[in-house]
Amino acid sequence: MAEHDVDLFVIGGGSGGVRAARVAAEHGASVMLAEEYRLGGTCVIRGCVPKKLLVYASRFHGEFEDAAGYGWTVPHASFDWTTLIANKDREIARLEAAYGATLAKAGVKVVKTRAALLDAHTIQLTDGARVRARHVLIATGGAPSYGDQISGIEHVISSNEAFHLSDFPRRVVIQGGGYIAVEFACIFNGLGSEVTLVYRGENILRGFDDDVREHLRNEMQTRGITVTCGHTISSVEQAGDEFVTKLSDGKTIASDKVMFAIGRRPNVMGLGLENVGVKIQEHGGIEVDEYSRSSVPHVYAVGDVTNRVNLTPVAIREGHAFADTLYGNRPTPVDHANVPTAVFSEPEVGVIGLTETQARGRFDRLDVYKTSFRPMKATLSGRQTRSFMKLLVDGTTDRVVGCHLVGPDAGELIQLVGVAVKMGATKADFDATMAVHPTAAEELVTMREKAMSYTRQAAE
Ligand SMILES: Cc1cc2nc3c(=O)[nH]c(=O)nc-3n(C[C@H](O)[C@H](O)[C@H](O)COP(=O)(O)OP(=O)(O)OC[C@H]3O[C@@H](n4cnc5c(N)ncnc54)[C@H](O)[C@@H]3O)c2cc1C
C-alpha cells in the first residue's frame, strides 16, 4: 500500500485553495480538496462578487436622479429586493459550478465535507474517512467576528446573512468602520434604506489615508448616511417587528436590521492544528514564511487564514506561488508590498502604497500633491459631490510611494496606477504622460503644485 493516498490535500475551496489545487494538479500532483460549504469560498459565495452585484444595483438610484439634469425624464423607479437576490443567487450558482468544472478538468478530486488534521499526515473527514497526504495546504479563510457578547447579539446579522435577507430592510444599523461596513452602508443607502453606521473609532476606514477617510465620510453623510463615530452598540432588543439598538452613550435607534461588520477572524478552530504543532500568530493567523510554509514543514497555509493581506487576489497569488514552489520546481515568494485595493463605496476609493501618516518620517523629504474637484458629470446633474486625489512622492528619488483616490471608478483607476507604482514610476514619469482629456484621471498627470512638503527633521 502506498504511504500516501494523495500528494496534496487542500482544506478549503475558496480563492486560495482552488487556485493552489488546480495549479498543483496541472504540475502533475495528485490532489484532493475538501470544501465544507460551497466551492468558490467567501469571495464568490458571500464576499467580493455578490457584494459588487449589490453595489451595481445600489448605484442605479443615483443614475436615475442624475439623468434629469441631462434632459431625461425617468418615470418613478421602483426596486424589488427579491428579484435582485434571486438573480444574484443564480449568478453565484453559475460561478460555483464553473469552479467545480475547472477543478474536475484539472483532475482534482473534490470532497464536499469538513476536514481536519488528525496527525501530521492524516486528514479526517466528517464521514469518518481518513486520507493520508504527503503535503497539506490549509486555505480555510476567515469568518465574521461578533466582538464582545452583548445582550441581544442573536438578533445581529453579519455580511454572510446580509446577502440572503428575505425582506428588504427599510432601516439598517451597521456597526463597524472597515471597508465591509462602509460598503454595506452605501449599498443599503443606495437601495433606499435609512442607514446609521456606528463605529467606535474616531473615523471610518482605519488604516486608510486620513484625507480619504475624511472625504469619504463627508460624501456618505451628504448622501444621507448617519455616521456615528466614537460609539459602540451596547445592546439590541427586539420590539415587535423592529429592533432597538442602544449605543454606548445611551441613545437608541429603531431599525429593521442590525448588522455587525467589525472584523473577521482566521478559521483556525477545529482544524486539529494543535495535533501537529502548527504555530498560530498573535493576530490569530497561521504563521507562515514567504513560501506559505507553516512551522511544520509539510503543512502550508494561504489566504485569509494566515491573516497577511486579506484580499482575494492575494489569496490567489499565494495559492499559485505555493503550487509553483512545491510542484512546479519554481520557488516563488509572494511580494505583499504595494497591493492596490478598492473600497466599493459611493463614491469609490482606490489606494496603493503608503498613507501620508506612514510616509512622513520615512523619507528625507516627502512631497504631497492633492486635489479635490467636482466631477464633470456632477455639473449638469447638480449632484453635490467632489472627487479627491493624492500623490505622495519621495522627494529624494522622485518615486511615487502612495496614491489615494476617491471618486467614480477609483477601483478601476488604481489598478493601472498600481502598475506604475509597482514599476517604481516617478512623479516626472506621471508628468511626462500625456493627459487623456476630458477625464478625472488626467488630474493624476497634471498635479503640479505641491500641497505640502515634509523634511525628515520637521516630521520628527
Ligand atoms: C463581504 C466581503 C466582501 C469582500 N470584498 C472583497 C473585495 O471586494 N475584494 C477583495 O479582494 N476581497 C474581498 N473580500 C475578501 C475575500 O473574500 C477574501 O480575502 C478571500 O475570499 C480569501 O480567500 P481564501 O481562499 O483565503 O478563503 P475563503 O475564500 O474564505 O475560502 C475558505 C473556504 O474554506 C472552507 N472551509 C473552512 N474550514 C473548512 C474545513 N475545516 N473543511 C473544509 N472546508 C473548510 C470555507 O467554507 C470556505 O469556502 C471580501 C470579504 C467579505 C466577507
JSON list of N, CA and C in Angstrom, two decimals, residues 8 19-27 291 316-333:
[
{"chain": "A", "resi": 8, "resn": "LEU", "atom": "N", "xyz": [-1.17, 15.97, -2.34]},
{"chain": "A", "resi": 8, "resn": "LEU", "atom": "CA", "xyz": [-1.59, 17.21, -1.67]},
{"chain": "A", "resi": 8, "resn": "LEU", "atom": "C", "xyz": [-3.05, 17.12, -1.25]},
{"chain": "A", "resi": 19, "resn": "ARG", "atom": "N", "xyz": [-7.15, 27.77, -6.41]},
{"chain": "A", "resi": 19, "resn": "ARG", "atom": "CA", "xyz": [-6.03, 28.05, -7.31]},
{"chain": "A", "resi": 19, "resn": "ARG", "atom": "C", "xyz": [-4.86, 27.09, -7.04]},
{"chain": "A", "resi": 20, "resn": "ALA", "atom": "N", "xyz": [-4.55, 26.90, -5.76]},
{"chain": "A", "resi": 20, "resn": "ALA", "atom": "CA", "xyz": [-3.43, 26.03, -5.41]},
{"chain": "A", "resi": 20, "resn": "ALA", "atom": "C", "xyz": [-3.69, 24.60, -5.91]},
{"chain": "A", "resi": 21, "resn": "ALA", "atom": "N", "xyz": [-4.91, 24.11, -5.68]},
{"chain": "A", "resi": 21, "resn": "ALA", "atom": "CA", "xyz": [-5.24, 22.73, -6.06]},
{"chain": "A", "resi": 21, "resn": "ALA", "atom": "C", "xyz": [-5.13, 22.55, -7.57]},
{"chain": "A", "resi": 22, "resn": "ARG", "atom": "N", "xyz": [-5.70, 23.50, -8.31]},
{"chain": "A", "resi": 22, "resn": "ARG", "atom": "CA", "xyz": [-5.69, 23.39, -9.77]},
{"chain": "A", "resi": 22, "resn": "ARG", "atom": "C", "xyz": [-4.26, 23.40, -10.32]},
{"chain": "A", "resi": 23, "resn": "VAL", "atom": "N", "xyz": [-3.47, 24.38, -9.86]},
{"chain": "A", "resi": 23, "resn": "VAL", "atom": "CA", "xyz": [-2.11, 24.51, -10.42]},
{"chain": "A", "resi": 23, "resn": "VAL", "atom": "C", "xyz": [-1.25, 23.32, -10.00]},
{"chain": "A", "resi": 24, "resn": "ALA", "atom": "N", "xyz": [-1.42, 22.86, -8.75]},
{"chain": "A", "resi": 24, "resn": "ALA", "atom": "CA", "xyz": [-0.64, 21.69, -8.31]},
{"chain": "A", "resi": 24, "resn": "ALA", "atom": "C", "xyz": [-0.99, 20.48, -9.18]},
{"chain": "A", "resi": 25, "resn": "ALA", "atom": "N", "xyz": [-2.28, 20.30, -9.46]},
{"chain": "A", "resi": 25, "resn": "ALA", "atom": "CA", "xyz": [-2.69, 19.16, -10.30]},
{"chain": "A", "resi": 25, "resn": "ALA", "atom": "C", "xyz": [-2.13, 19.32, -11.71]},
{"chain": "A", "resi": 26, "resn": "GLU", "atom": "N", "xyz": [-2.14, 20.54, -12.22]},
{"chain": "A", "resi": 26, "resn": "GLU", "atom": "CA", "xyz": [-1.59, 20.77, -13.57]},
{"chain": "A", "resi": 26, "resn": "GLU", "atom": "C", "xyz": [-0.08, 20.49, -13.61]},
{"chain": "A", "resi": 27, "resn": "HIS", "atom": "N", "xyz": [0.58, 20.66, -12.45]},
{"chain": "A", "resi": 27, "resn": "HIS", "atom": "CA", "xyz": [2.01, 20.33, -12.39]},
{"chain": "A", "resi": 27, "resn": "HIS", "atom": "C", "xyz": [2.23, 18.83, -12.22]},
{"chain": "A", "resi": 291, "resn": "TYR", "atom": "N", "xyz": [7.13, 31.48, 1.58]},
{"chain": "A", "resi": 291, "resn": "TYR", "atom": "CA", "xyz": [6.61, 30.46, 0.65]},
{"chain": "A", "resi": 291, "resn": "TYR", "atom": "C", "xyz": [5.33, 29.82, 1.19]},
{"chain": "A", "resi": 316, "resn": "ILE", "atom": "N", "xyz": [-5.19, 34.24, -4.06]},
{"chain": "A", "resi": 316, "resn": "ILE", "atom": "CA", "xyz": [-4.96, 33.54, -5.33]},
{"chain": "A", "resi": 316, "resn": "ILE", "atom": "C", "xyz": [-3.46, 33.48, -5.64]},
{"chain": "A", "resi": 317, "resn": "ARG", "atom": "N", "xyz": [-2.80, 34.62, -5.49]},
{"chain": "A", "resi": 317, "resn": "ARG", "atom": "CA", "xyz": [-1.36, 34.67, -5.78]},
{"chain": "A", "resi": 317, "resn": "ARG", "atom": "C", "xyz": [-0.58, 33.73, -4.85]},
{"chain": "A", "resi": 318, "resn": "GLU", "atom": "N", "xyz": [-0.98, 33.73, -3.57]},
{"chain": "A", "resi": 318, "resn": "GLU", "atom": "CA", "xyz": [-0.29, 32.86, -2.59]},
{"chain": "A", "resi": 318, "resn": "GLU", "atom": "C", "xyz": [-0.52, 31.39, -2.95]},
{"chain": "A", "resi": 319, "resn": "GLY", "atom": "N", "xyz": [-1.75, 31.05, -3.36]},
{"chain": "A", "resi": 319, "resn": "GLY", "atom": "CA", "xyz": [-2.05, 29.67, -3.74]},
{"chain": "A", "resi": 319, "resn": "GLY", "atom": "C", "xyz": [-1.26, 29.25, -4.96]},
{"chain": "A", "resi": 320, "resn": "HIS", "atom": "N", "xyz": [-1.19, 30.12, -5.93]},
{"chain": "A", "resi": 320, "resn": "HIS", "atom": "CA", "xyz": [-0.46, 29.83, -7.18]},
{"chain": "A", "resi": 320, "resn": "HIS", "atom": "C", "xyz": [1.04, 29.67, -6.89]},
{"chain": "A", "resi": 321, "resn": "ALA", "atom": "N", "xyz": [1.57, 30.61, -6.08]},
{"chain": "A", "resi": 321, "resn": "ALA", "atom": "CA", "xyz": [3.01, 30.57, -5.76]},
{"chain": "A", "resi": 321, "resn": "ALA", "atom": "C", "xyz": [3.35, 29.31, -4.98]},
{"chain": "A", "resi": 322, "resn": "PHE", "atom": "N", "xyz": [2.45, 28.91, -4.08]},
{"chain": "A", "resi": 322, "resn": "PHE", "atom": "CA", "xyz": [2.66, 27.68, -3.30]},
{"chain": "A", "resi": 322, "resn": "PHE", "atom": "C", "xyz": [2.79, 26.48, -4.25]},
{"chain": "A", "resi": 323, "resn": "ALA", "atom": "N", "xyz": [1.87, 26.39, -5.21]},
{"chain": "A", "resi": 323, "resn": "ALA", "atom": "CA", "xyz": [1.86, 25.24, -6.13]},
{"chain": "A", "resi": 323, "resn": "ALA", "atom": "C", "xyz": [3.10, 25.26, -7.03]},
{"chain": "A", "resi": 324, "resn": "ASP", "atom": "N", "xyz": [3.47, 26.45, -7.51]},
{"chain": "A", "resi": 324, "resn": "ASP", "atom": "CA", "xyz": [4.67, 26.55, -8.35]},
{"chain": "A", "resi": 324, "resn": "ASP", "atom": "C", "xyz": [5.92, 26.16, -7.56]},
{"chain": "A", "resi": 325, "resn": "THR", "atom": "N", "xyz": [5.96, 26.58, -6.30]},
{"chain": "A", "resi": 325, "resn": "THR", "atom": "CA", "xyz": [7.12, 26.30, -5.45]},
{"chain": "A", "resi": 325, "resn": "THR", "atom": "C", "xyz": [7.26, 24.81, -5.20]},
{"chain": "A", "resi": 326, "resn": "LEU", "atom": "N", "xyz": [6.13, 24.18, -4.83]},
{"chain": "A", "resi": 326, "resn": "LEU", "atom": "CA", "xyz": [6.20, 22.79, -4.39]},
{"chain": "A", "resi": 326, "resn": "LEU", "atom": "C", "xyz": [6.18, 21.79, -5.53]},
{"chain": "A", "resi": 327, "resn": "TYR", "atom": "N", "xyz": [5.42, 22.10, -6.58]},
{"chain": "A", "resi": 327, "resn": "TYR", "atom": "CA", "xyz": [5.23, 21.10, -7.64]},
{"chain": "A", "resi": 327, "resn": "TYR", "atom": "C", "xyz": [5.73, 21.55, -9.01]},
{"chain": "A", "resi": 328, "resn": "GLY", "atom": "N", "xyz": [6.05, 22.84, -9.13]},
{"chain": "A", "resi": 328, "resn": "GLY", "atom": "CA", "xyz": [6.46, 23.36, -10.44]},
{"chain": "A", "resi": 328, "resn": "GLY", "atom": "C", "xyz": [7.95, 23.59, -10.53]},
{"chain": "A", "resi": 329, "resn": "ASN", "atom": "N", "xyz": [8.67, 23.22, -9.46]},
{"chain": "A", "resi": 329, "resn": "ASN", "atom": "CA", "xyz": [10.12, 23.40, -9.45]},
{"chain": "A", "resi": 329, "resn": "ASN", "atom": "C", "xyz": [10.51, 24.86, -9.64]},
{"chain": "A", "resi": 330, "resn": "ARG", "atom": "N", "xyz": [9.66, 25.76, -9.12]},
{"chain": "A", "resi": 330, "resn": "ARG", "atom": "CA", "xyz": [9.93, 27.20, -9.31]},
{"chain": "A", "resi": 330, "resn": "ARG", "atom": "C", "xyz": [9.63, 27.91, -7.98]},
{"chain": "A", "resi": 331, "resn": "PRO", "atom": "N", "xyz": [10.60, 27.97, -7.07]},
{"chain": "A", "resi": 331, "resn": "PRO", "atom": "CA", "xyz": [10.34, 28.62, -5.77]},
{"chain": "A", "resi": 331, "resn": "PRO", "atom": "C", "xyz": [9.90, 30.06, -5.97]},
{"chain": "A", "resi": 332, "resn": "THR", "atom": "N", "xyz": [8.69, 30.37, -5.49]},
{"chain": "A", "resi": 332, "resn": "THR", "atom": "CA", "xyz": [8.10, 31.69, -5.77]},
{"chain": "A", "resi": 332, "resn": "THR", "atom": "C", "xyz": [7.61, 32.34, -4.48]},
{"chain": "A", "resi": 333, "resn": "PRO", "atom": "N", "xyz": [8.37, 33.31, -3.96]},
{"chain": "A", "resi": 333, "resn": "PRO", "atom": "CA", "xyz": [7.85, 34.03, -2.79]},
{"chain": "A", "resi": 333, "resn": "PRO", "atom": "C", "xyz": [6.79, 35.03, -3.24]}
]
